[in-house]
Structure formats: C-alpha cells, structure tokens
mmCIF file of C-alpha atoms in Angstrom:
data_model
loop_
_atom_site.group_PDB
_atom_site.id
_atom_site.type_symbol
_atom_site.label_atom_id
_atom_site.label_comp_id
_atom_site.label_asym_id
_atom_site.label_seq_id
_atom_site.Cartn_x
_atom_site.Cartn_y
_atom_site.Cartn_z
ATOM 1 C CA UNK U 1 -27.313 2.784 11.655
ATOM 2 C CA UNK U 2 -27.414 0.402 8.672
ATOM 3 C CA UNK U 3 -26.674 2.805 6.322
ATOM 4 C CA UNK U 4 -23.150 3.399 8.691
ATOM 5 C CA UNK U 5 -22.510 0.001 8.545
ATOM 6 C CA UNK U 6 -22.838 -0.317 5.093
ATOM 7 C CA UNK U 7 -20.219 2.714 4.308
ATOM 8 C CA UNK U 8 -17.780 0.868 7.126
ATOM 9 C CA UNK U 9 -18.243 -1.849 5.084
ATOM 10 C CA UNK U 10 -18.094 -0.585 1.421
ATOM 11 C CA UNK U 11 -14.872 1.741 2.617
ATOM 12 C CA UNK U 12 -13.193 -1.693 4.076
ATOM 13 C CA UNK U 13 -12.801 0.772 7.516
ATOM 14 C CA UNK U 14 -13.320 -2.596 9.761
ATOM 15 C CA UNK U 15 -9.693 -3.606 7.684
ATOM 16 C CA UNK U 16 -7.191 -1.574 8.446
ATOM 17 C CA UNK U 17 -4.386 -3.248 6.694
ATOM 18 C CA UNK U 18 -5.518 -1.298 3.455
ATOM 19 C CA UNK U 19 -4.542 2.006 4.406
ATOM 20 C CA UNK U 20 -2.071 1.247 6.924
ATOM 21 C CA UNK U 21 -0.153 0.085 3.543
ATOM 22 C CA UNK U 22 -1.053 2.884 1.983
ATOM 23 C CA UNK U 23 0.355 4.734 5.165
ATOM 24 C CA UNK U 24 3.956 3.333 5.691
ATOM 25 C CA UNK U 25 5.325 4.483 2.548
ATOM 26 C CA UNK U 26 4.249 8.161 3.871
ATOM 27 C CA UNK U 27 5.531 7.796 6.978
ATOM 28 C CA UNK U 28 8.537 5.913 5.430
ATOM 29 C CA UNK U 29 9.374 9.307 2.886
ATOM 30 C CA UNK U 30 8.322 11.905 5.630
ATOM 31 C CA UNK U 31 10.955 10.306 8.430
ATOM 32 C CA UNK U 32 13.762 10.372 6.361
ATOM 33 C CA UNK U 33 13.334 13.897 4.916
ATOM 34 C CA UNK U 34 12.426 15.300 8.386
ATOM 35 C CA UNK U 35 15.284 17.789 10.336
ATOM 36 C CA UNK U 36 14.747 15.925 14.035
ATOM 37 C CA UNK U 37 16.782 18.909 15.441
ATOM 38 C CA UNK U 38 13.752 20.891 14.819
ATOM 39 C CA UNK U 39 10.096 20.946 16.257
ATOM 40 C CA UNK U 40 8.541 17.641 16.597
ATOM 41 C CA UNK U 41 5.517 19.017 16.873
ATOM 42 C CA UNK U 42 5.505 19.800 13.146
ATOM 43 C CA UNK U 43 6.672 15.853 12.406
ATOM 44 C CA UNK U 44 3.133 14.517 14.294
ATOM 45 C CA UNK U 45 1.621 16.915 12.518
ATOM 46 C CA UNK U 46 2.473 15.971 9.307
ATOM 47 C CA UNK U 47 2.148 12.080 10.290
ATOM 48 C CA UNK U 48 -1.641 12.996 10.918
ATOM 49 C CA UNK U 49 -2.052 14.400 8.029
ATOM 50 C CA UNK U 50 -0.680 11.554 6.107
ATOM 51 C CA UNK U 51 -2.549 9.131 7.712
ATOM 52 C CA UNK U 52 -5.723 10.702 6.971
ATOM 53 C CA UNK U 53 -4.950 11.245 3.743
ATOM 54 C CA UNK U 54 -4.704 7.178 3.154
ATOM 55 C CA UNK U 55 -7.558 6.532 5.279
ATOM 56 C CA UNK U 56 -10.288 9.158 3.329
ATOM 57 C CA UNK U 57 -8.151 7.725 -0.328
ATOM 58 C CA UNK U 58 -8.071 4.206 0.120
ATOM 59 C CA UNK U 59 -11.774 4.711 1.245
ATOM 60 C CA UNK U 60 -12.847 5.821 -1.913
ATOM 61 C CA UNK U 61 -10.112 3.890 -3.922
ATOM 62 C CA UNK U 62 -11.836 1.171 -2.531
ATOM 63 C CA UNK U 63 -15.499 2.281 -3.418
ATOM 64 C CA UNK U 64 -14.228 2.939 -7.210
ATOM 65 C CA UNK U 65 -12.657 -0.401 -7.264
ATOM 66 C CA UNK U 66 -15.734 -1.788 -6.351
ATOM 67 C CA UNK U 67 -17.930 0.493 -8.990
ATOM 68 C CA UNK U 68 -15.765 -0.854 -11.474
ATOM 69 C CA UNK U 69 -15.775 -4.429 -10.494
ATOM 70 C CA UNK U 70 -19.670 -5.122 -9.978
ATOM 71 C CA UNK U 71 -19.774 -7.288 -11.952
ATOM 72 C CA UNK U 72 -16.626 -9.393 -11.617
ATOM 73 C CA UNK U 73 -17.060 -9.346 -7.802
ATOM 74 C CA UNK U 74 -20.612 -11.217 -8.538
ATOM 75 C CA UNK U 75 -19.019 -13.731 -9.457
ATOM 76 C CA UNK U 76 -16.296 -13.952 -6.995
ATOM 77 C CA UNK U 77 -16.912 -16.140 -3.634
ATOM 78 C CA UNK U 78 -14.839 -13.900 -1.007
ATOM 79 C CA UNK U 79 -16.800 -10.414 -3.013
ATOM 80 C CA UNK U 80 -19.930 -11.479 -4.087
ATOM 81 C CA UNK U 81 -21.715 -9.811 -0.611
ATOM 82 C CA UNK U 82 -20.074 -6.097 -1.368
ATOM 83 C CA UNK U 83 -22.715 -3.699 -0.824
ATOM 84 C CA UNK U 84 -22.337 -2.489 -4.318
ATOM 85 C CA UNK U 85 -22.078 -6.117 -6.302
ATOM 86 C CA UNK U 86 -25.063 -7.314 -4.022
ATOM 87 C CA UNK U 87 -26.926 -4.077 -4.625
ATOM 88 C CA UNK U 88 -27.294 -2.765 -1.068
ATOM 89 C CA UNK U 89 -25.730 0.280 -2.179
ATOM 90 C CA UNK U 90 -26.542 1.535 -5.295
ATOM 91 C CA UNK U 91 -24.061 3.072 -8.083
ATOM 92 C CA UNK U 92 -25.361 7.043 -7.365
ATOM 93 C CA UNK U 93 -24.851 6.676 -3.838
ATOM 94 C CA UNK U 94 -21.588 4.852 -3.726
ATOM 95 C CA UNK U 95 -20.366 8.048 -5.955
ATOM 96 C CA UNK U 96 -21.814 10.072 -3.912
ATOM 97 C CA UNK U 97 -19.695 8.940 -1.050
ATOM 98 C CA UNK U 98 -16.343 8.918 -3.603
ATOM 99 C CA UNK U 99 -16.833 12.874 -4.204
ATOM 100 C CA UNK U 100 -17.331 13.728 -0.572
ATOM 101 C CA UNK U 101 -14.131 11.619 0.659
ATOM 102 C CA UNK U 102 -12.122 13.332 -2.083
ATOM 103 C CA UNK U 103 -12.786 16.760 -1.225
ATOM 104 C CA UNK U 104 -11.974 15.440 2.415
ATOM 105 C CA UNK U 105 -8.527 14.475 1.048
ATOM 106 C CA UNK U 106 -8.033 17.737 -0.633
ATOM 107 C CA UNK U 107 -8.932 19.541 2.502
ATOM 108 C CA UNK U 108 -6.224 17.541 4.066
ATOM 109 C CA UNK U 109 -3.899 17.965 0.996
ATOM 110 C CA UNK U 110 -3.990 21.701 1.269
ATOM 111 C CA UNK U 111 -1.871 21.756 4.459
ATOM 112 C CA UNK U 112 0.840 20.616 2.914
ATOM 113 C CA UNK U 113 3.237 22.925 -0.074
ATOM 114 C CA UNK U 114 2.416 23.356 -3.274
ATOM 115 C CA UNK U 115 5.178 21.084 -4.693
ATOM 116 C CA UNK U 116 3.156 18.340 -2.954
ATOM 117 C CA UNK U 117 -0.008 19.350 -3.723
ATOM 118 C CA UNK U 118 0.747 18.972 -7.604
ATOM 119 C CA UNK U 119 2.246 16.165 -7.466
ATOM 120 C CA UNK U 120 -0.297 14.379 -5.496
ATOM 121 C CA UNK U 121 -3.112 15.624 -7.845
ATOM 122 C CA UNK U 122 -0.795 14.541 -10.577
ATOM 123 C CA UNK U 123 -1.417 10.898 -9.073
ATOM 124 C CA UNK U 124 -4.965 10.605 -8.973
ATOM 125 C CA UNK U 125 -5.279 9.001 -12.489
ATOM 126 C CA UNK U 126 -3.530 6.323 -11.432
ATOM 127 C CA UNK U 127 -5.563 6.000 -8.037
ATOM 128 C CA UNK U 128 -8.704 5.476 -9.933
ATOM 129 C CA UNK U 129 -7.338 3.401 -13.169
ATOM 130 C CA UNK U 130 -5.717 0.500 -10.985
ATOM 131 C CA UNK U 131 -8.576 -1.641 -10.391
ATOM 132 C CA UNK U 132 -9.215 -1.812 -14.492
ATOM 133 C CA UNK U 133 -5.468 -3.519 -15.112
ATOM 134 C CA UNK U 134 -6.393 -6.796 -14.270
ATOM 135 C CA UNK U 135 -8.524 -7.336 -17.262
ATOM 136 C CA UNK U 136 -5.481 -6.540 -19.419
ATOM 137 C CA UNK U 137 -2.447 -7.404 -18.355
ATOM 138 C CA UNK U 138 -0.794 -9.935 -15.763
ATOM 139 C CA UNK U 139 1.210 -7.178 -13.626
ATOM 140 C CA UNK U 140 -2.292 -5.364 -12.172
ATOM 141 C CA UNK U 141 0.159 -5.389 -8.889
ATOM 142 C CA UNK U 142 2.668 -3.264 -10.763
ATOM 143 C CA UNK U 143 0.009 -0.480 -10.865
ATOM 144 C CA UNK U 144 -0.396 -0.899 -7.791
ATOM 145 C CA UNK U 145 2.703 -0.580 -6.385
ATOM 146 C CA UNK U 146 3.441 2.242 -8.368
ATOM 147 C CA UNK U 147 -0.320 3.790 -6.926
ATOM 148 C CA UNK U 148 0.268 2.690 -3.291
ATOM 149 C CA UNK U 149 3.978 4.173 -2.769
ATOM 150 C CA UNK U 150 3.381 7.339 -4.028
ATOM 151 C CA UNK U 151 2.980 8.778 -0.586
ATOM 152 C CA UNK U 152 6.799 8.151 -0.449
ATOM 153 C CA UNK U 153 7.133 10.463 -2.552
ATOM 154 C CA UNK U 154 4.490 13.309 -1.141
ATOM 155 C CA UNK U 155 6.265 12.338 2.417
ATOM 156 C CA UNK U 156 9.661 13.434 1.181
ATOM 157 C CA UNK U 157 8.473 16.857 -0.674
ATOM 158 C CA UNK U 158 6.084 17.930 1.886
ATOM 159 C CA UNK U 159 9.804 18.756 3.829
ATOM 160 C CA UNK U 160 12.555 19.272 1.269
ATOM 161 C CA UNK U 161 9.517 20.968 -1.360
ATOM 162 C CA UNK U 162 12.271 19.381 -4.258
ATOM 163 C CA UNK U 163 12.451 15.846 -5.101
ATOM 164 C CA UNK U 164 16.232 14.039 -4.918
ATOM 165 C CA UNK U 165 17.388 10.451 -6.012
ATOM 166 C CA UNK U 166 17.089 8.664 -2.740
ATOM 167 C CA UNK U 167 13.287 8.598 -2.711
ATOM 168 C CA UNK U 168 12.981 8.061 -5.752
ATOM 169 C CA UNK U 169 15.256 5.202 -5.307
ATOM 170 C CA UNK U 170 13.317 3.700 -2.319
ATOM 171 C CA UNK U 171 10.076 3.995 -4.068
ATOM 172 C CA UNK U 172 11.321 2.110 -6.763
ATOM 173 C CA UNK U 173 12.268 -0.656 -4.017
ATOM 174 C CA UNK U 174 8.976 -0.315 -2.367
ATOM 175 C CA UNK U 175 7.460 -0.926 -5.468
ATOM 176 C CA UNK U 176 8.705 -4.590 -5.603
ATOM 177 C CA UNK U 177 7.695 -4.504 -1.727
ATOM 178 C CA UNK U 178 4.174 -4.621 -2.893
ATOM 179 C CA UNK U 179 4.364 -7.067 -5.951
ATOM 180 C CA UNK U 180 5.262 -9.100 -3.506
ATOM 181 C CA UNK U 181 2.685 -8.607 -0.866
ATOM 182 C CA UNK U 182 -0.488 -8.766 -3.184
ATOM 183 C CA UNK U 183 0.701 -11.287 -5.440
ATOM 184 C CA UNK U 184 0.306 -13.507 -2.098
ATOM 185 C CA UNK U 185 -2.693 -11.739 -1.592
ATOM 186 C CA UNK U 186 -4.205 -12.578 -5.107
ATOM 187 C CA UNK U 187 -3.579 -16.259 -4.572
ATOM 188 C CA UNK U 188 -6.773 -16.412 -2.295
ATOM 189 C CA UNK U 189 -9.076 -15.911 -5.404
ATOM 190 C CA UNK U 190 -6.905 -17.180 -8.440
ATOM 191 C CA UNK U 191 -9.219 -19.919 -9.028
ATOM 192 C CA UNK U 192 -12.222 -17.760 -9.380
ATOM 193 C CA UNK U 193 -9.941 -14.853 -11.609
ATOM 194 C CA UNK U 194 -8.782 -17.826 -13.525
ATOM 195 C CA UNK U 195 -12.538 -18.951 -14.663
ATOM 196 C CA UNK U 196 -13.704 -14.952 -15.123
ATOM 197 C CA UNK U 197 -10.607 -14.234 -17.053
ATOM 198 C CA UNK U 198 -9.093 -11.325 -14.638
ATOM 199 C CA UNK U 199 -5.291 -11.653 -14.632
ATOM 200 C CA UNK U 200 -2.553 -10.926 -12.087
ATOM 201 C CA UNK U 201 0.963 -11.789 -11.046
ATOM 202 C CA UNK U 202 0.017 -14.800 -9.004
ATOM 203 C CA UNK U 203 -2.085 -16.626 -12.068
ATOM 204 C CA UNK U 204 1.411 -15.803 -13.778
ATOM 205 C CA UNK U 205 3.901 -16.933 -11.773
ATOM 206 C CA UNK U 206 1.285 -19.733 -10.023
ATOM 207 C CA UNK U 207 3.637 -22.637 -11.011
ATOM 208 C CA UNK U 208 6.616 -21.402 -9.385
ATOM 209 C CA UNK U 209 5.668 -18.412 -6.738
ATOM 210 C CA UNK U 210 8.239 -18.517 -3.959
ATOM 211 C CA UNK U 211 11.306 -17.614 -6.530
ATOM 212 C CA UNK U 212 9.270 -14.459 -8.046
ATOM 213 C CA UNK U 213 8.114 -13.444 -4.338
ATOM 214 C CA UNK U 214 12.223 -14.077 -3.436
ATOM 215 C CA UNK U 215 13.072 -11.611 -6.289
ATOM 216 C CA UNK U 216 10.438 -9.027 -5.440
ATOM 217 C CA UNK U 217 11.249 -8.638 -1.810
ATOM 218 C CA UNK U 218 15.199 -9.171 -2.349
ATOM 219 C CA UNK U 219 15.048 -6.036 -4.269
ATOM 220 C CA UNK U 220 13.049 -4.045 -1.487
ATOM 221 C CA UNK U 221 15.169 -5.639 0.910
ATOM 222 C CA UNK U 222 18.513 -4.223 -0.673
ATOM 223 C CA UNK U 223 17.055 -1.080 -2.001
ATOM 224 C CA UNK U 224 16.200 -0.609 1.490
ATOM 225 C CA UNK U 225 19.885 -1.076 2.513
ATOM 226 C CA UNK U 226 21.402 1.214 0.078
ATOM 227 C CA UNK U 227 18.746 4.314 1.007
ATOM 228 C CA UNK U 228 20.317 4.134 4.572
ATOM 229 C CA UNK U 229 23.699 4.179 3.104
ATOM 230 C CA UNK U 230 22.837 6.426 1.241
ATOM 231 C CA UNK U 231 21.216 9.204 3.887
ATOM 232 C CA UNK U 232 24.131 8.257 6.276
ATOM 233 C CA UNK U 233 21.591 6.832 8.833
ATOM 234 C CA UNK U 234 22.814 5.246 11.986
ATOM 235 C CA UNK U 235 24.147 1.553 12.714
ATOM 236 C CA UNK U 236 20.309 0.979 14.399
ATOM 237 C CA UNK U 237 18.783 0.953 11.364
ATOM 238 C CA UNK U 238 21.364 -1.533 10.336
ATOM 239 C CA UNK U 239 20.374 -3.521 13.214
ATOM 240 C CA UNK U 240 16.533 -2.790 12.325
ATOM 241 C CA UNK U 241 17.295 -4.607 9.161
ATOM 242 C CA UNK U 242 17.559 -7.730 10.752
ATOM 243 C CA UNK U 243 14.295 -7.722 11.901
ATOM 244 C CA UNK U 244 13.192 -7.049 8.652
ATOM 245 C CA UNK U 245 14.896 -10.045 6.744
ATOM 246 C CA UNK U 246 13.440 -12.334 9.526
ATOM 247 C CA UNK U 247 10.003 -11.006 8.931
ATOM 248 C CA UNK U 248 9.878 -11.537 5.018
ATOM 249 C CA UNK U 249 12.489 -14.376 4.653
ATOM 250 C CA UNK U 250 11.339 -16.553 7.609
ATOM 251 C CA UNK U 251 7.411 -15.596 8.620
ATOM 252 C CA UNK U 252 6.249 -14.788 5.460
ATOM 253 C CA UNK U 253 7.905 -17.004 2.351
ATOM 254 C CA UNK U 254 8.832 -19.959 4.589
ATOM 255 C CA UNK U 255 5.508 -20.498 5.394
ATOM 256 C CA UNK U 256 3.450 -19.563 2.566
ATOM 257 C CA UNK U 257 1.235 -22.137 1.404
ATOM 258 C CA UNK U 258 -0.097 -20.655 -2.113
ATOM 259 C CA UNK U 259 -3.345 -23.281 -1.949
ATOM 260 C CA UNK U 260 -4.726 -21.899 1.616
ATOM 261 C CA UNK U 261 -6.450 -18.805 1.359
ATOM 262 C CA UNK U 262 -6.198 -17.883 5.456
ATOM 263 C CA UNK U 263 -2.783 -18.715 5.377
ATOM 264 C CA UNK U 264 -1.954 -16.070 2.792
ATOM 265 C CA UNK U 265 -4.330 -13.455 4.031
ATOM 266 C CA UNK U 266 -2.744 -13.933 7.365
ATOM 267 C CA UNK U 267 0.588 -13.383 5.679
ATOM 268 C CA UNK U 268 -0.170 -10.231 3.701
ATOM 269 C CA UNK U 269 -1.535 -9.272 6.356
ATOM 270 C CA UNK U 270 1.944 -9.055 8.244
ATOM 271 C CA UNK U 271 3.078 -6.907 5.784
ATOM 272 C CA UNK U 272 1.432 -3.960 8.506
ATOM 273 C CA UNK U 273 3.988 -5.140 10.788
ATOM 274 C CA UNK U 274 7.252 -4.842 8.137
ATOM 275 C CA UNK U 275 5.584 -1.824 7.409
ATOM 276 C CA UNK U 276 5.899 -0.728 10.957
ATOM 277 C CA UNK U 277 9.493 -2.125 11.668
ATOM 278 C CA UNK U 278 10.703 -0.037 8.611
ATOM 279 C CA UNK U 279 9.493 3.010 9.447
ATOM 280 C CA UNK U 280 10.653 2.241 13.399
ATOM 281 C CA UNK U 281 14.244 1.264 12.079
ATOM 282 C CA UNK U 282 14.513 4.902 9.594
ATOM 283 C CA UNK U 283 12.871 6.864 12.615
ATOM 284 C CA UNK U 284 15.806 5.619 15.175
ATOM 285 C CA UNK U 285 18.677 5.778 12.440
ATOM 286 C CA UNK U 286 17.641 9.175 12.092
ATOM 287 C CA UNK U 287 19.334 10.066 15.597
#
C-alpha cells in the first residue's frame, strides 16, 4: 500500500491539473476536426483515448522530470520530499515505472491511424528533453508549450489523417496559452531557481510580469478568435469567448500577486477551467 502511494505520488495522480492540461489541447484539436453528423459514439471514444493517453504520459513525463532533477529538487523547498530527490524511490525503479507507462501509451496510441501514430512518436524527444531547458535558457516554458499542445495536433489527424493550417494555427496560439500559465506557475519557486541557477520566463520577465503574461494570453486569446472564423463555427462560440476573456483578463491577471505562492498556484490552477470553457465553446459552435 505504500509502495501505491508512493507511485500516486511520484506520477502527481492526486493533481490532476497536469494532465487535464495536457488533455484540453486534445480534446480542443479532436472537436473541431470531428463530423458531428456522424456517430458520436466514435467522438467518446476517441476522447477516452486521449485522455488516457495524457494521464499514462504526463505520468511518466513527470517521473523523467523528476530523474533528471534529483538533484535540483533537493534543494528546492516545495520538491525536496519527491520520492525520487528524498530517495524513497530509487532511480531503477522509477524507470522501471517510465517503461511500463509508455508501452501503456503505445497500447493506447495504436487505436488511432497511422498518420497519428508517427507523428506522436515523432514527439517523444521533446516529451523527455523539456525538463533539461531550464538549465540553459530562460524560455524552458516555450518547450513546454510546444511539448504540452501537441495533442492538438494528434486530435486533429486522428479524424482528417492530413494536417491543414487551422491547427496548426491554434497550436501556435495555444502555445502562448501555456507561457502564460507556467510562467505564473514558476513564480512560486523563483527564489529558490534564482539561488540554484535554473532559469525560466518568470526570473526573466520578474520585474515587469503582468505585460509579458498580457502578451502571451492576448495572442491565444485572438488566435483563438480567428480558428473559429476560420472553421465557420457558430455565433455560440462567439459568445463562449466572453467567458473566456473574463476568465484570463479578470480572475487570473487582475489578481495575480507574483510574491504569493498560493495565490499563483490557485491561479494556474484555473487554467483547467479555461481549458474546459474552450473546449465547451468549440464543441457547441460545432452545431
């Protein structure tokens, strides 16, 4: 029973905002691909299999992150009691535990085309590289966003089996979504990456946060906009949109306060909700 709890713990399966992020963009590429006039059956199906697919990955994402961190996260208040950097779980095990959730994901993967299936393989480098970025350069959230959105992507092909500008288009948007989420998210250990040397967006734009943050989600925002445009959806996604803008603009940047680290976990953690009103504002335009 320990043992379970440590995995629940090591996989980050008691927070669910991890892979529901790594969800929405899924969800986000599969709704607007999807033919509604056909069997929904097949949509739920694929929804499924998308959200296991960022449950069993961002399970082991977050075991390699935390391989690759040991000794960072040592040194790190809010990390320091990870089973790996407290050595509860040893290095063997914990990869171990990476190779059986990855053939899990492939088992899952393999229901989908072959398009898909390439191009998801095609994206595991990056899975896997991300958590090294932020002892180089200052945009580690870059990676990520690039990493994280990819399901966009997978969503889209796993029904049209051919990829087209307009997800490309919204992943680029979604992209900026996520600088913008964990660059609030960073700012509840910048003091502690500042002192160990790790680098990220919110140690570079520290001094003035709220105008990059503006930028980042201003371009998701409109991106956003344009992609319904764009696929011709209907005047309630328009409406949907409102809800959106009052969710970033109003209950996350007017009340971020950069120096309290449950105020901006509490705020990136919202970012499930936007997550959810996107996806609820595409499904209903589709109709």
């Amino acid at each position: 029973m320990n043992q379970l709890k440590l995995f629940v713990e090591l996989t980050r399966l008691q927070k669910p905002i991890g892979y529901m992020l790594l969800f929405w963009p899924c969800a986000w590429g599969l709704t607007l691909a999807y033919d509604f006039s056909k069997d929904l059956g097949n949509y739920f199906f694929y929804l499924v299999l998308f959200f296991l697919g960022a449950v069993l990955m961002r399970s082991a994402g977050c075991i390699v992150n935390d391989i690759l961190d040991k000794e960072y996260d040592k040194k790190v208040s809010r990390t320091k009691n990870r089973p790996i950097a407290s050595g509860k779980i040893s290095n063997k095990l914990a990869i171990f535990y990476t190779i059986i959730l990855c053939l899990s994901a492939l088992l899952v993967l393999l229901n989908l085309n072959n398009y898909t299936i390439i191009l998801a393989l095609g994206s595991m480098p990056l899975a896997f590289t991300y958590p090294l970025m932020k002892r180089y350069t200052y945009w580690p959230q870059l990676f990520l966003g690039i990493t994280f959105n990819y399901g966009l992507i997978l969503g889209w092909t796993s029904i049209k089996e051919e990829i087209d500008l307009i997800p490309i288009l919204f992943y680029f948007g979604a992209i900026f979504w996520t600088l913008g989420y964990d660059t609030i998210y960073g700012y509840q250990d910048i003091k502690d990456d500042e002192i160990i040397g790790l680098k990220s967006t919110s140690i570079k734009f520290k001094s003035n946060p709220i105008i990059f943050l503006i930028i980042c989600y201003s371009i998701f925002y409109l991106i956003t906009l344009s992609m319904g445009f764009l696929m011709n959806l209907n005047n309630l996604f328009f409406f949907s949109l409102a809800f959106v803008f009052l969710q970033i603009f109003y209950f996350q940047l007017k009340i971020l306060k950069i120096d309290n680290a449950k105020n901006c976990l509490k705020i990136f953690k919202s970012n499930n909700f936007l997550g959810l009103l996107v996806y609820f504002g595409i499904f209903i335009g589709k109709f």
